[in-house]
CSV table of C-alpha atoms in Angstrom, one decimal:
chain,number,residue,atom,x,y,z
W,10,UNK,CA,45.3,62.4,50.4
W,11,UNK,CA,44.8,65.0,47.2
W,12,UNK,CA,45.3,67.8,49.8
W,13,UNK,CA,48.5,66.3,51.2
W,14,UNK,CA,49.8,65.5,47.5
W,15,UNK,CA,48.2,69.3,46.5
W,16,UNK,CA,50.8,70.8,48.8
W,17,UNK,CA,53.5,68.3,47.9
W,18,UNK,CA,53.3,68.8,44.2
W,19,UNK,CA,53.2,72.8,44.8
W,20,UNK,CA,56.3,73.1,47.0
W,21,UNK,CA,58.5,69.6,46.3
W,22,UNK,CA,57.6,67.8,43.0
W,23,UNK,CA,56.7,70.5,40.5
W,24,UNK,CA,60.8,72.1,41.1
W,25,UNK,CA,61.8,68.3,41.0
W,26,UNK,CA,60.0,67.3,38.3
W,27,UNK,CA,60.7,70.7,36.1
W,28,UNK,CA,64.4,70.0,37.5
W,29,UNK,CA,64.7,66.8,35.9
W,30,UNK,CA,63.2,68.0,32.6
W,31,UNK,CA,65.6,70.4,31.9
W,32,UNK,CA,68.6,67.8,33.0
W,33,UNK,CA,66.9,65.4,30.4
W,34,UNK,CA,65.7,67.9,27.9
W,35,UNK,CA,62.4,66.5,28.4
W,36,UNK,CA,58.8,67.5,28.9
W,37,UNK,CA,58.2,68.0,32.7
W,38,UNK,CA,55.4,65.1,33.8
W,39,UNK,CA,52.1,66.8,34.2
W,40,UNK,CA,51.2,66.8,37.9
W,41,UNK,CA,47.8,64.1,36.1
W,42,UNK,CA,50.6,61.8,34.7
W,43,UNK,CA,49.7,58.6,36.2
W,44,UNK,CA,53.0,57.8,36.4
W,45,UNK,CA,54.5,61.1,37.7
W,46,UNK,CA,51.7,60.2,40.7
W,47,UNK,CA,52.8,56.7,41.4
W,48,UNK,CA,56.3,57.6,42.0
W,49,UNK,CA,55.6,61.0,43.7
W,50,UNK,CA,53.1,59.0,46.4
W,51,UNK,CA,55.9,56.4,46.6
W,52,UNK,CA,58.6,59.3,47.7
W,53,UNK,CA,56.0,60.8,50.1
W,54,UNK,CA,54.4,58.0,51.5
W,55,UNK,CA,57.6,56.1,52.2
W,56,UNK,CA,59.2,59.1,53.3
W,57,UNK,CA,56.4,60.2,55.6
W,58,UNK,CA,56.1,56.4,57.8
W,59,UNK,CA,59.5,56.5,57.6
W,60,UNK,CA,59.7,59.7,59.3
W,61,UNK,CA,57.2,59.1,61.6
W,62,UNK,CA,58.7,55.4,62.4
W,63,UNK,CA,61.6,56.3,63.6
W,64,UNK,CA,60.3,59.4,64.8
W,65,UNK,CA,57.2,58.3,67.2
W,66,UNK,CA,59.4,55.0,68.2
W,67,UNK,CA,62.6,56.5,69.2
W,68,UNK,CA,60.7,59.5,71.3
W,69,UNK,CA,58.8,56.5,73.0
W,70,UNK,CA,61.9,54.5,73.6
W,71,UNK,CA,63.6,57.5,75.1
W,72,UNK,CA,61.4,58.9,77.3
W,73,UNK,CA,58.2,55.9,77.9
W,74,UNK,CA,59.9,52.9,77.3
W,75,UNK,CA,61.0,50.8,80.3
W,76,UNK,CA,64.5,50.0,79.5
W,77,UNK,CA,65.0,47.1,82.4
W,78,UNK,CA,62.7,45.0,79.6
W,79,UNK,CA,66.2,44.1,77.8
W,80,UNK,CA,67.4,42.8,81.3
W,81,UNK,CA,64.5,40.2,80.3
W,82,UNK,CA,66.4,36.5,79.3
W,83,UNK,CA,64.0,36.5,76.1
W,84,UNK,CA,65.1,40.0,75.1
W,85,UNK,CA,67.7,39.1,71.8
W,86,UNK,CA,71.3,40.6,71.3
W,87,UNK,CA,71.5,43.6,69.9
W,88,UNK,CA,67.2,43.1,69.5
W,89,UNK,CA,66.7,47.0,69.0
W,90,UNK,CA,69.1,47.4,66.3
W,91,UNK,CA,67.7,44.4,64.6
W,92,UNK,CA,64.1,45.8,65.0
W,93,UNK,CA,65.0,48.3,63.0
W,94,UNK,CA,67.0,46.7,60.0
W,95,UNK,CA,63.6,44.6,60.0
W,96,UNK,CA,61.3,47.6,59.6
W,97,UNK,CA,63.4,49.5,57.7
W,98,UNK,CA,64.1,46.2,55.1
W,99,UNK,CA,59.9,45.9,55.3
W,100,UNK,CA,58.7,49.4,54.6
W,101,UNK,CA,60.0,50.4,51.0
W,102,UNK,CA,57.8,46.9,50.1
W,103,UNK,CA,54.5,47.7,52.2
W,104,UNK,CA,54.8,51.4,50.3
W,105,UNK,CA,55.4,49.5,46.7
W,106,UNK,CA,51.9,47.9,47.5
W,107,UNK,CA,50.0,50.8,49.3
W,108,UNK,CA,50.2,53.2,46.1
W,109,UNK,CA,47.3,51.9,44.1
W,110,UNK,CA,44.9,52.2,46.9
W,111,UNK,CA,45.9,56.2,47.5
W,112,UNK,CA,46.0,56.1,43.8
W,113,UNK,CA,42.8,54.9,43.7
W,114,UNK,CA,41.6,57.4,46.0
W,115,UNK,CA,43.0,60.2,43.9
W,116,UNK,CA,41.2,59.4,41.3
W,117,UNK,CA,37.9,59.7,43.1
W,118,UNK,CA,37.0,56.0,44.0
W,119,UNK,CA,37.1,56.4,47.5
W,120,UNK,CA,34.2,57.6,49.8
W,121,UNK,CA,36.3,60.7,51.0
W,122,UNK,CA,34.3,64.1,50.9
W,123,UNK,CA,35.7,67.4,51.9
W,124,UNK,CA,32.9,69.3,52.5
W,125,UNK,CA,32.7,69.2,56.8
W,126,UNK,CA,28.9,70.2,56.6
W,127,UNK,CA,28.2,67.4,53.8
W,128,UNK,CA,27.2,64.6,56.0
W,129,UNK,CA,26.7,66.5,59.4
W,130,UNK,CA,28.9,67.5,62.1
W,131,UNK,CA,28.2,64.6,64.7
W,132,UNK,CA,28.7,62.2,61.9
W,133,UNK,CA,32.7,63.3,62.0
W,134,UNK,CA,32.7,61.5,65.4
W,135,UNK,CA,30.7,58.7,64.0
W,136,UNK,CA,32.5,57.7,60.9
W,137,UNK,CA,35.7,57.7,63.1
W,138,UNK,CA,34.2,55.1,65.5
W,139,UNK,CA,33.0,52.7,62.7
W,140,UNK,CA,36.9,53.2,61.3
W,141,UNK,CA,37.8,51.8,64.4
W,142,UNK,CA,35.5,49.2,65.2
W,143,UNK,CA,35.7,48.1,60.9
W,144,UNK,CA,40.1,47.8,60.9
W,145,UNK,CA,39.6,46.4,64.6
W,146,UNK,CA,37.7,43.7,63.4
W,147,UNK,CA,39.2,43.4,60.2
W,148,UNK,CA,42.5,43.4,61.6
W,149,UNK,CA,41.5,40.7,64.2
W,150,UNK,CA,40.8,38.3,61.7
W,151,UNK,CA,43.8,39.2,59.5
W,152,UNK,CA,45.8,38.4,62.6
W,153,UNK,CA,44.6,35.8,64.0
W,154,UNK,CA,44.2,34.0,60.1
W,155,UNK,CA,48.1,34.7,60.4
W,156,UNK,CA,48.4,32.5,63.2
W,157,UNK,CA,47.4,29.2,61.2
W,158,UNK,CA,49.8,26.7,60.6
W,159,UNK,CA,49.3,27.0,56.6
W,160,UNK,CA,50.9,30.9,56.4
W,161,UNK,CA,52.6,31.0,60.3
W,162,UNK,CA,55.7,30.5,59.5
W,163,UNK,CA,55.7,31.9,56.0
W,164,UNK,CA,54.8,35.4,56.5
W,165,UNK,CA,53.9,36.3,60.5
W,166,UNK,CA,56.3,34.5,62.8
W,167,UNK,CA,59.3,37.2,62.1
W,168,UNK,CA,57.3,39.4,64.1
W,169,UNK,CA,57.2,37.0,66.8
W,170,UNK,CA,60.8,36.9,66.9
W,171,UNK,CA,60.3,40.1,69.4
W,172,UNK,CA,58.9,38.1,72.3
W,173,UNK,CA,60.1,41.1,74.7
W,174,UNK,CA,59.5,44.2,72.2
W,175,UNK,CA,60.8,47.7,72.2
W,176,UNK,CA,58.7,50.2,70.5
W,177,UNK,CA,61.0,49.5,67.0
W,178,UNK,CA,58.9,46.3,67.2
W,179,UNK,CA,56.3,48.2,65.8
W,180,UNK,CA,56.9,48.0,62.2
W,181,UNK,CA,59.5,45.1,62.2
W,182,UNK,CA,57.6,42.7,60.3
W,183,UNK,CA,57.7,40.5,57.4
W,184,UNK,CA,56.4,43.1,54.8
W,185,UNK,CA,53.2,41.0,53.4
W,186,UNK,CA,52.4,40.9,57.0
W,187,UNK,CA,52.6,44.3,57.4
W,188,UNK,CA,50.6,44.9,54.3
W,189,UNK,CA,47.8,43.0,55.4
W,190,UNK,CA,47.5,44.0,58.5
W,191,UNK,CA,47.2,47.8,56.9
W,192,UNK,CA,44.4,46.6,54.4
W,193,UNK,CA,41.8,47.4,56.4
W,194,UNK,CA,42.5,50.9,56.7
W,195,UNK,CA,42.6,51.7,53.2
W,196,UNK,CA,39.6,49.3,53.1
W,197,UNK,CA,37.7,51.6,55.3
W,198,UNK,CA,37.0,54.6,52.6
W,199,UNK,CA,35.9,52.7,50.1
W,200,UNK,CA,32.9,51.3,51.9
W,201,UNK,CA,31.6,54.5,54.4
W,202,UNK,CA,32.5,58.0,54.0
W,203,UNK,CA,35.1,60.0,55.4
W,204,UNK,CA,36.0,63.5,55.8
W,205,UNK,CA,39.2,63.7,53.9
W,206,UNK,CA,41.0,65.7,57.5
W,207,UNK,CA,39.7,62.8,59.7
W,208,UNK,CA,40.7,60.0,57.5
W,209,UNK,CA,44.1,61.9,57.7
W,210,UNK,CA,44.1,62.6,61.7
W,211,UNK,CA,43.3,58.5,61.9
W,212,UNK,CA,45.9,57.7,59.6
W,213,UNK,CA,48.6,59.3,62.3
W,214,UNK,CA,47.3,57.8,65.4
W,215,UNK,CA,47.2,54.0,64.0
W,216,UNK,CA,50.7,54.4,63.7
W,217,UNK,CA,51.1,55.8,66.8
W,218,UNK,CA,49.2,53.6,68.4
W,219,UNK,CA,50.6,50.4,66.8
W,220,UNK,CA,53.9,52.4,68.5
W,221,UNK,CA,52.2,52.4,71.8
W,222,UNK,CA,51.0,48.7,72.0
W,223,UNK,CA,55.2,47.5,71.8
W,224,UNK,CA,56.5,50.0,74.5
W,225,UNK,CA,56.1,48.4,77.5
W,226,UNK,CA,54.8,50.9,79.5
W,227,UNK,CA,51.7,49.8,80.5
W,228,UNK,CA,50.0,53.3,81.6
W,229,UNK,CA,46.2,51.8,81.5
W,230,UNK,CA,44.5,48.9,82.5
W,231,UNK,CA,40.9,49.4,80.9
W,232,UNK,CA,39.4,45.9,79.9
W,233,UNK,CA,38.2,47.2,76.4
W,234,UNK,CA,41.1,49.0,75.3
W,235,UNK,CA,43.8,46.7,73.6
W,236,UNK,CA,47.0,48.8,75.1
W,237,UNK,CA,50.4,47.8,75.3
W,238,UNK,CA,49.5,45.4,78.4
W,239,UNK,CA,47.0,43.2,76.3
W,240,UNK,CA,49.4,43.3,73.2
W,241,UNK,CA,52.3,41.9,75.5
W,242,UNK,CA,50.5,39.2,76.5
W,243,UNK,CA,49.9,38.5,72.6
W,244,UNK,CA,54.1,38.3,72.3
W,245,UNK,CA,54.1,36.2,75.0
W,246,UNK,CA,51.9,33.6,74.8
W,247,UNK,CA,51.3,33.7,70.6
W,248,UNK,CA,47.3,32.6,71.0
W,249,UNK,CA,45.4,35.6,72.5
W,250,UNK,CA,44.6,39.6,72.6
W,251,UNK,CA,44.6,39.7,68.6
W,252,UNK,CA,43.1,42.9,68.6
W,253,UNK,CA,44.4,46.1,67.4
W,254,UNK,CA,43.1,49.3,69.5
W,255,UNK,CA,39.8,46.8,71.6
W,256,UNK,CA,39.6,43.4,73.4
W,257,UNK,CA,36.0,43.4,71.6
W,258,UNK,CA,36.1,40.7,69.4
W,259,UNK,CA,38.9,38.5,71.4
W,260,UNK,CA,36.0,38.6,74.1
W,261,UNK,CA,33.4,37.9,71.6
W,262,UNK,CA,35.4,34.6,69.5
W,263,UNK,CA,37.0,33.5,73.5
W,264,UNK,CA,40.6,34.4,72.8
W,265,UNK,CA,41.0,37.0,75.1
W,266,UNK,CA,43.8,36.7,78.0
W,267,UNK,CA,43.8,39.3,80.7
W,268,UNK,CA,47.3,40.4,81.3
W,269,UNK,CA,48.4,39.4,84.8
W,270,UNK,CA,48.9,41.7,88.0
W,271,UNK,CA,52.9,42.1,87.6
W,272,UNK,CA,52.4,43.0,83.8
W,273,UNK,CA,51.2,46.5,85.3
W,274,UNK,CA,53.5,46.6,88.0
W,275,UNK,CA,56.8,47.9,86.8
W,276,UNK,CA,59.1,46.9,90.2
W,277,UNK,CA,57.2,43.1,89.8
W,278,UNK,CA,57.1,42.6,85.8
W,279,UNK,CA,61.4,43.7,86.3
W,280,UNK,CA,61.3,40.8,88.9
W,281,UNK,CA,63.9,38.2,87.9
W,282,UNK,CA,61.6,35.3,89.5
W,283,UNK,CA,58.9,37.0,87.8
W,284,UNK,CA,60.8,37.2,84.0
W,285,UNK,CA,62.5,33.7,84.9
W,286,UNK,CA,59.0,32.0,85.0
W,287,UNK,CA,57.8,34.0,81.9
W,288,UNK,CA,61.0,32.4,80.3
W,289,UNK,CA,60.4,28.5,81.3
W,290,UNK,CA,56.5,29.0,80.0
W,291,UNK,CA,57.4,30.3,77.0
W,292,UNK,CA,60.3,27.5,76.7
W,293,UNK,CA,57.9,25.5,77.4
W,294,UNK,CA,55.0,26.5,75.1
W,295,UNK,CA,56.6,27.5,72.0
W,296,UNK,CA,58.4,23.5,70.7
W,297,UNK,CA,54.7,23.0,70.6
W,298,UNK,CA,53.7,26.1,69.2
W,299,UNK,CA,56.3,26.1,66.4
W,300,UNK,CA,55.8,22.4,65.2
W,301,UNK,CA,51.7,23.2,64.7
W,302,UNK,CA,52.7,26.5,63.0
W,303,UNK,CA,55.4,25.6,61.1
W,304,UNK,CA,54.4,21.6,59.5
């Protein structure tokens, strides 16, 4: 991140900063001021998944995302729009709590190296596949732990209120859930090392990806991926697919569903007989569901 904030500070913050100073005829915060970082990585980083939230979702829901979904009867009023007041009341909170850990990093706690050669080249590819399997894992058990009657209702089941997502289901969440959910990644670098431009690269596609897995357009069916197919079935039925980017660990701790035939089929999952019986099981499933969550 001390590269993003380098360029930052050179081309936004140092006029702002300097700006301010001479509006307050004060001394302009020196770019080490812990305080001038805190509020500068606030600005960007809310800024940037701000950016990129409505950005990456609104491309996907106008050009990948399979609009008939809303014809669904467990698609809400108005469900977009409220996906969106959700994520946007969430993310100035998840930002609030992400600064100490970039903080932390910028201050040289982190495993992040710059140097490509430092730990060889195949190792690139290699620390990006631990980063994957570590926040898959992680992630996992931060979701499913979510799922327990004791913190269901408390902190998780507003995300659940998007039983037929849009992609602006993404990041409409309560924002502790969010926040734990995205431990993991800044986790990650402070327990294996990372080239600072890979950390970076992976940093996009989770939110892309976490994008991809509410669109409803189900473009792959591979068993091990977790894609939007698997992640449907979570919204669904509440109990499986907990993973993030695998099926890996649902496999290995048996809460793995495999998504049904007319999940892939757009003409059959648009079906009214086939979105009517999703309906009653759901009806069915959730009194239950709610009442062990919720006592």
């Amino acid at each position: 991140m001390d590269v993003v904030m380098e360029y930052m500070d050179t081309y936004v913050f140092d006029g702002v900063y300097n700006q301010a100073a001479a509006l307050t005829s004060t001394t302009p915060l020196p770019r080490d001021s812990l305080l001038r970082q805190s509020l500068s990585l606030f600005v960007f980083i809310y800024a940037y998944i701000v950016a990129f939230y409505f950005g990456t979702a609104g491309l996907s829901y106008r050009y990948i995302y399979d609009k008939k979904q809303e014809l669904h009867p467990k698609f809400l009023p108005r469900q977009k729009l409220l996906e969106m007041a959700c994520a946007s009341r969430a993310l100035p909170t998840i930002t609030l709590m992400t600064v100490p850990w970039i903080l932390a990093e910028l201050h040289g706690y982190s495993m992040v190296y710059k140097e490509w050669s430092k730990f060889g080249y195949v190792y690139l590819g290699v620390s990006a596949a631990m980063f994957i399997l570590f926040t898959d894992f992680c992630i996992y058990w931060v979701h499913r732990l979510q799922h327990h009657p004791l913190v269901y209702a408390k902190c998780h089941k507003l995300h659940h209120k998007w039983i037929v997502c849009t992609p602006y289901a993404s990041h409409a969440f309560h924002p502790v859930d969010g926040y734990l959910q995205s431990l993991p990644y800044h986790m990650a670098v402070f327990i294996f090392p990372m080239h600072e431009y890979v950390y970076l690269a992976l940093f996009a596609f989770v939110n892309v990806w976490s994008v991809m897995i509410h669109d409803g357009e189900y473009m792959a069916s591979n068993a091990l991926v977790n894609g939007a197919a698997h992640h449907t079935v979570h919204h669904l039925y509440f109990n499986y697919n907990y993973g993030q980017f695998t099926t890996l660990f649902d496999r290995m701790f048996n809460t793995y569903r495999k998504p049904s035939q007319e999940i892939y089929d757009r003409s059959r999952r648009n079906s009214k007989t086939v979105q009517a019986a999703q309906a009653q099981d759901i009806d069915t499933a959730l009194p239950t569901l709610e009442n062990k969550k919720t006592q």
